[in-house]
Structures are given as C-alpha cells and as structure tokens.
Amino acid sequence: MAQPDLFEQSGAGLPDWLLRSKDLRDELNRHAHAYYVLDAPSIPDAEYDRLFRELESLEAAHPELITADSPTQRVGGTPLPQFSQVRHDVPMLSINNGFSDEDIIAFDRRVSEGLKTDVAVDYACELKFDGLAINLRYVNGILTEAATRGDGATGEDVTQNIRTVRSIPLRLHSAHPPALLDVRGEVLMYKADFAKLNLRQREAGQKEFANPRNAAAGSLRQLDSRITAQRNLRFFAYGVGLLEGAAMPQSHTALLNWYAELGIAVCAERANLKGAAGLLQFYAEIGQRRAALPYEIDGVVYKVDSVEQQQKLGFVSRAPRFALAHKFPAEEAITVVQDIVVQVGRTGALTPVARLAPVSVGGVTVTNATLHNEDEVRRKDIRIGDSVIVRRAGDVIPEVVANIPERRPADAREFVMPRQCPVCGSTTVQSEDEAVARCAGGWLQCAAQRKGGLLHFVSRRAMDIEGLGEQLVEQLVDRHVVSTPADFYKLGLTSLAELDRMADKSARNVLDALEKSKQTTLARFIYALGIRHVGESTAKELARHFGSLDALLTASEEQILEVDDVGPVVAQSMLRFFAEPLNRELIEQLRAAGVVWMETEPGYKPQALAGKTFVLTGTLPNLKREEAAERIEAAGGKVAGSVSKKTSYVVAGEEAGSKLVKAQELGLVILDEAGLLNLLEQHA
Ligand code: IVH
C-alpha cells in the first residue's frame, strides 16, 4: 500500500498521472456508491469498466499509486494462510428475542418502566437481516480493518474479503471523517445471487449452500479473496462500536442517516414508531412484504431511538435492554417422507410430491412438499422413509430442502418416476433442455391437465370467477359436464345444484360470478387462456401493445417480438397456441358466450396518470387492493410496493401502518378511497 500523504504535498508540479489516478479513484468510487448503495446507476457499465481499466493500467505502471481506497483493491488479493484474530474494542453483543405479541408488549412495558415514562416510547424499527455480523473500522475515513463477530469479544480478520464488497465504501464520503469509527452491520447475500451461485456450484459439481446466510458466511470466510469477489455480497449498517473524533449522534435514526451521508449502505425498510402498537404494526407489515424482499430476514428489530434513553436502560448480561428482535416463526422443520407421488399440472408437467408426516412450519401444518422433478429427487437423494428438512417461505409452495442422512432407516425406498402419465396413461416426454417430464396427452386425453387449465381460467388474476374452487371444478370435469372453459358459461342452475355440497343459493352465486366475469379486460383474457410462458405481466404487455384480440391473433412472429419483454420462447409458444384450431374455436365460443372487454388502439397508453406512482396501504372500505391497482394502471399510473420521495400519492385505508407514517414524514399527498376515486374520475 502506498503512503496516503502522496497527495498531501502541494498541488503544483505534480505529474499528470498522479492527478489523473486520484480523479479516477474518486469518480469510480462515486459511481460504485450510486450503483451499489443508492441502487441508481450513474453511468453505463461499459463506461465504468473503461475508467476502471484506465486506473488499473496507471497503477500497474506506478504501483506506488495503489491506495487502500482504490477501487482496484476490491478484486481480491493473494490467498491467506489463515485468518488472524481481532479483539473488539467494544464487544459485539447479541440481542434478546421475542416471538409473541405478549413478548412485545412486555418489552415495551419494561422499557417504559425503566425510563419511568407514561408517554409512548419512540422506537427505531428495522429488519433483522439473516446474514452475519461484521465490524468495519475506519481510521481517518479509510477502511483499515474488518472483523467477524466471533464470540463477541474476538473475531476473525476478514479485511481482504470485505474489501471486495461493493456496498462497503473503502473511504468515507466526508472531508472531515472521524478519527476512528467502528461501523457495525450485516453482510448478506441476495436471494437471486444465492440462486445463481448454487446453479454455478451445481454445474461445477461442487457442494451447494443450504441457504443465503450459509452462502454469505462461506463466501466471507474464503482464504482466497478472489473467490469472495465473485460472490456479490452486500452489506447493511445497523450499529456503532468505537467512535473517536466526532460526536455520537443522539438517536439511532440520526446514526443511520449520518451513515448514509458517509456513503455507508443502510436499509431503506425502516420506520419510527411509538409504543407496542406501533411495533406490532411494523411487524405485521414487514411480515406481508417479507417474501418480496430481495434478501432474507428472520424477523424485525426494535431499538429505543434516543441514545440517552438507551444509556439509561443499559444492558443485562450480554444483551441491551433497549433492543429486541421480534422473530418470525421458523420457516424450516424436520419431518418424515411417508410417500412420493406424482402430480400432473396444467401444462402436463409431472411433479414428484413428498407426502409428509404432518408438521408445523411457520405456523401452518404442512403435509405435502414439492420435489420439483426427477433430477432433484436424485440430486438430493430423497427416499421414502427419510427424515427431511422442509421449508415454507412466504406464499411459495413448501419444498423438501435436504435429507438427514444419519436418520435414514434401513428400509428406505427409492422413488421411481413413472414413464406413463399417472392420470391418463399417456406416454411422458422430456425435452433435452428441460428438467421436467410432461404428459403427452394434452387437454383432450388428460383430465389433470384439463382441471389445471380450468382452475387457471377461473383464478383470481385471470377471469376471477368466485366460488368455482378446486372441488367444484374437479366434480364438473369428472362428470364430463365441463371440459373447456367455454362450458362454464353453459352451466345452468340444475346442472350445478346436482353437484355434491352445492345448495341452491351457492349455485346461484356461481352463476352470478360467471355472469360478472364476462366483463373483463383483454389482459385478463389473454392470461386466462393459459398459454405457456405467458404470465400476467406478459399478458398485460401484449394487451397494451396490440390493443385488440384480432390484432394479436393475426400477428406475425416479428410483430410479437416487438412487444416489450417478449422473446422467441414466448413468441413461439403463442404462435403454436393460436395455430391450434381447437384453441381458435375456444376463443370464438367464449366471445359468443358474451365475454367482452374494451379494445383500444394498438400501442395505446393511457396518459391521465402517466408518470405517477401510487403506493397502497391498509384496507380500503370498498375497493379490493387489486381492483384499486387495476384502475390506477388502467389510467396509466404505476403501483409500487414501498414509499419513497418519488411516490406521487399514497392511498391509505383502515389500519395503514408504517408506509403512512413514512408518507407523512416525507410530506407526500395522502388520499383515502374517495380521494382516489375522485382523482380517477377527474382523469377519466
Ligand atoms: S443490533 C446491541 N440490528 O442479529 C445490538 N442486529 O443477536 C446488536 N442482526 O448477530 C445487534 N439484523 O448480526 C442488530 N437490524 C439489526 C440486525 C441485527 C440482524 C443480527 C446481528 C447479530 C444478531 C443479534
């Protein structure tokens, strides 16, 4: 490393390459901050690479230029023989856990009592990241050392590896940085990066990681930092250790805001709320959004915001009294595979499904878990009788993660994939580029595909026919009353009332729902057809691009490829679907039954609310959330999941939580349902 005072000399007479290297370093660090911390790229990647290579070649010619904060130092250096130990000047503590509402109410009560206050306490609420804790030491603004938590008193020196994490600045953004600052936070891996890493590991025949946290830990504890550099680790700051040469911010919120100014990544999913009620609201709201977050969390963390109050409360043994982690119920559990059966989906895909001894996972009893395909069963070596780890994350289908080899009984049986469709007996086919085998029977032969397709047609995001659930569709298919979606619209009171568990009243409700579903949108109609690879957002794009069904039906491959986000796979699949006479006939029958939608000019983009971003929070008195979203989108607006400065309107209903608080803090326009309807009307 070069002496940092190379630049402290007077500016006169310095060689060009010296000045240029400093400019390049500053510029590259600025762009990296915009990209990795702010999520707002400031230049194209290629331009970044060009500047990077220029700096690299300057440094190669003049090695004395290489400073600790040079972006070139992120790529990873020579392998270490081992990690050396680092003693933490301020111990890295743990945090107490709470699980139930009562635990949270008791925590808030203890805090209020400790502070001898009757007014609701101010809390900083944040996420409990599922990664690993790290301490970053900045001396005069330069990252000099990074250490894992270890046992809290002593950790491992992982400085070289931490330098490769691009959301960690090598130099703080400040002309007057503190003499010493220990930043504490979490290193983690995004879910998408984890999936890519495991794919690479699999293809290279190497061990896969069980979850993103293990992958992050494994990547950080690499002796060769060039490997860490390829893993795309991330960082969020949430605490402070030693601080010298600057005043300690007076609240946790002020600390994190200061970090953001210094260029240190802090998570945007934060809220300041009061009292136990505020905490529980935050927990509920984050719980809903959890699955959509790009990284894994295992709960939320509440911290008394005021540092003065924190100090008053102090610590019990190894955890602070002023903070609590509110954990989500565990998403993984262990149970026994009692059988492996094969299910056939609406596209004919054959999926092995493990039948499990009932087990509670994340508060829900699970009895089935997907094994995805035959390859997965082999790769994970799951046999009937095995004890396995099952995982259920958010809304996704429960899956078998791994077996526990030590617990395999002597009579465990291997699974055999049938070569015939278990439902219709047709042969199965598996194309080379696919992991799944499919039933070749199609709609006409295979009742499973028919049921699946019909259930898709009636589902909420497609034709949204309430009351036509799985059991009803099953009966209708088995009794040969319904075999194509058009048959639904031929149903009468008598044919419905004959079915099991179907009273006159519920039969009437189904008929009403069918009638109501005829008024639809082109996007829903396209999606409802169940064309392979045409999901909801593709259907929306197709509807917008073509404007009418006839334009879509007559479109050539080139014309279909002009649609945003549509590639050759989707285009081929659509052409194949529309070339099939039975499908054309189905479309005509549905139109004849009275299914209608508004048609527009090709490429028509509603302008009224174009460029406006809405966030919906809480329950509206009349409109369902999707309805409100659909109407906003129909007027050209966009609906986003989280509130930011860029949000144009926040639509708040009953029990709106931290999003509303944030909107108020940012001074955004807040509408109720009536306000939204008004706005839509004005622009209609
Ligand atoms: S604060 C004095 N905040 O949870 C309190 N910890 O036992 C120190 N963690 O290993 C921790 N997200 O790695 C804090 N927002 C957050 C956190 C968080 C995750 C982890 C941390 C530590 C454990 C606490």
mmCIF file of C-alpha atoms and ligand atoms in Angstrom, residues 92-97 126-134 149 185-186 238-239 298 301 303 315 320 322-323, ligand 1:
data_model
loop_
_atom_site.group_PDB
_atom_site.id
_atom_site.type_symbol
_atom_site.label_atom_id
_atom_site.label_comp_id
_atom_site.label_asym_id
_atom_site.label_seq_id
_atom_site.Cartn_x
_atom_site.Cartn_y
_atom_site.Cartn_z
ATOM 1 C CA MET A 92 -20.311 -7.167 19.848
ATOM 2 C CA LEU A 93 -23.371 -8.087 21.850
ATOM 3 C CA SER A 94 -26.329 -10.197 20.985
ATOM 4 C CA ILE A 95 -29.935 -9.183 21.198
ATOM 5 C CA ASN A 96 -32.875 -10.723 23.058
ATOM 6 C CA ASN A 97 -35.637 -12.409 21.080
ATOM 7 C CA GLU A 126 -35.638 -2.138 11.227
ATOM 8 C CA LEU A 127 -35.177 -5.566 9.705
ATOM 9 C CA LYS A 128 -33.391 -8.494 11.239
ATOM 10 C CA PHE A 129 -31.120 -9.451 8.394
ATOM 11 C CA ASP A 130 -30.270 -13.110 8.052
ATOM 12 C CA GLY A 131 -26.563 -12.783 7.366
ATOM 13 C CA LEU A 132 -23.573 -12.361 9.591
ATOM 14 C CA ALA A 133 -22.460 -9.519 11.820
ATOM 15 C CA ILE A 134 -19.325 -7.599 10.965
ATOM 16 C CA ARG A 149 -18.325 -11.053 15.364
ATOM 17 C CA GLY A 185 -23.812 -4.221 10.359
ATOM 18 C CA GLU A 186 -24.705 -7.347 8.483
ATOM 19 C CA TYR A 238 -27.231 -1.034 11.876
ATOM 20 C CA GLY A 239 -24.956 -0.067 14.750
ATOM 21 C CA ASP A 298 -35.715 -13.730 10.097
ATOM 22 C CA VAL A 301 -35.556 -5.409 15.330
ATOM 23 C CA LYS A 303 -34.463 -0.202 19.190
ATOM 24 C CA PHE A 315 -27.584 -3.918 29.466
ATOM 25 C CA PRO A 320 -29.050 -4.465 25.642
ATOM 26 C CA PHE A 322 -33.193 -1.163 24.780
ATOM 27 C CA ALA A 323 -33.444 -3.546 21.815
HETATM 28 S S1 IVH B 1 -28.333 -4.924 16.548
HETATM 29 C C1 IVH B 1 -26.592 -4.423 20.563
HETATM 30 N N1 IVH B 1 -29.751 -4.878 14.355
HETATM 31 O O1 IVH B 1 -28.744 -10.273 14.936
HETATM 32 C C2 IVH B 1 -27.382 -4.993 19.445
HETATM 33 N N2 IVH B 1 -28.608 -6.884 14.911
HETATM 34 O O2 IVH B 1 -28.093 -11.020 18.157
HETATM 35 C C3 IVH B 1 -26.523 -5.541 18.397
HETATM 36 N N3 IVH B 1 -28.880 -8.673 13.245
HETATM 37 O O3 IVH B 1 -25.637 -11.351 15.223
HETATM 38 C C4 IVH B 1 -27.223 -6.077 17.230
HETATM 39 N N4 IVH B 1 -30.160 -7.545 11.864
HETATM 40 O O4 IVH B 1 -25.881 -9.988 13.185
HETATM 41 C C5 IVH B 1 -28.959 -5.619 15.145
HETATM 42 N N5 IVH B 1 -31.036 -4.686 12.410
HETATM 43 C C6 IVH B 1 -30.235 -5.404 13.206
HETATM 44 C C7 IVH B 1 -29.876 -6.734 12.909
HETATM 45 C C8 IVH B 1 -29.064 -7.454 13.785
HETATM 46 C C9 IVH B 1 -29.540 -8.688 12.089
HETATM 47 C C10 IVH B 1 -28.117 -9.814 13.787
HETATM 48 C C11 IVH B 1 -26.720 -9.498 14.182
HETATM 49 C C12 IVH B 1 -26.444 -10.241 15.450
HETATM 50 C C13 IVH B 1 -27.792 -10.725 15.872
HETATM 51 C C14 IVH B 1 -28.133 -10.108 17.193
#
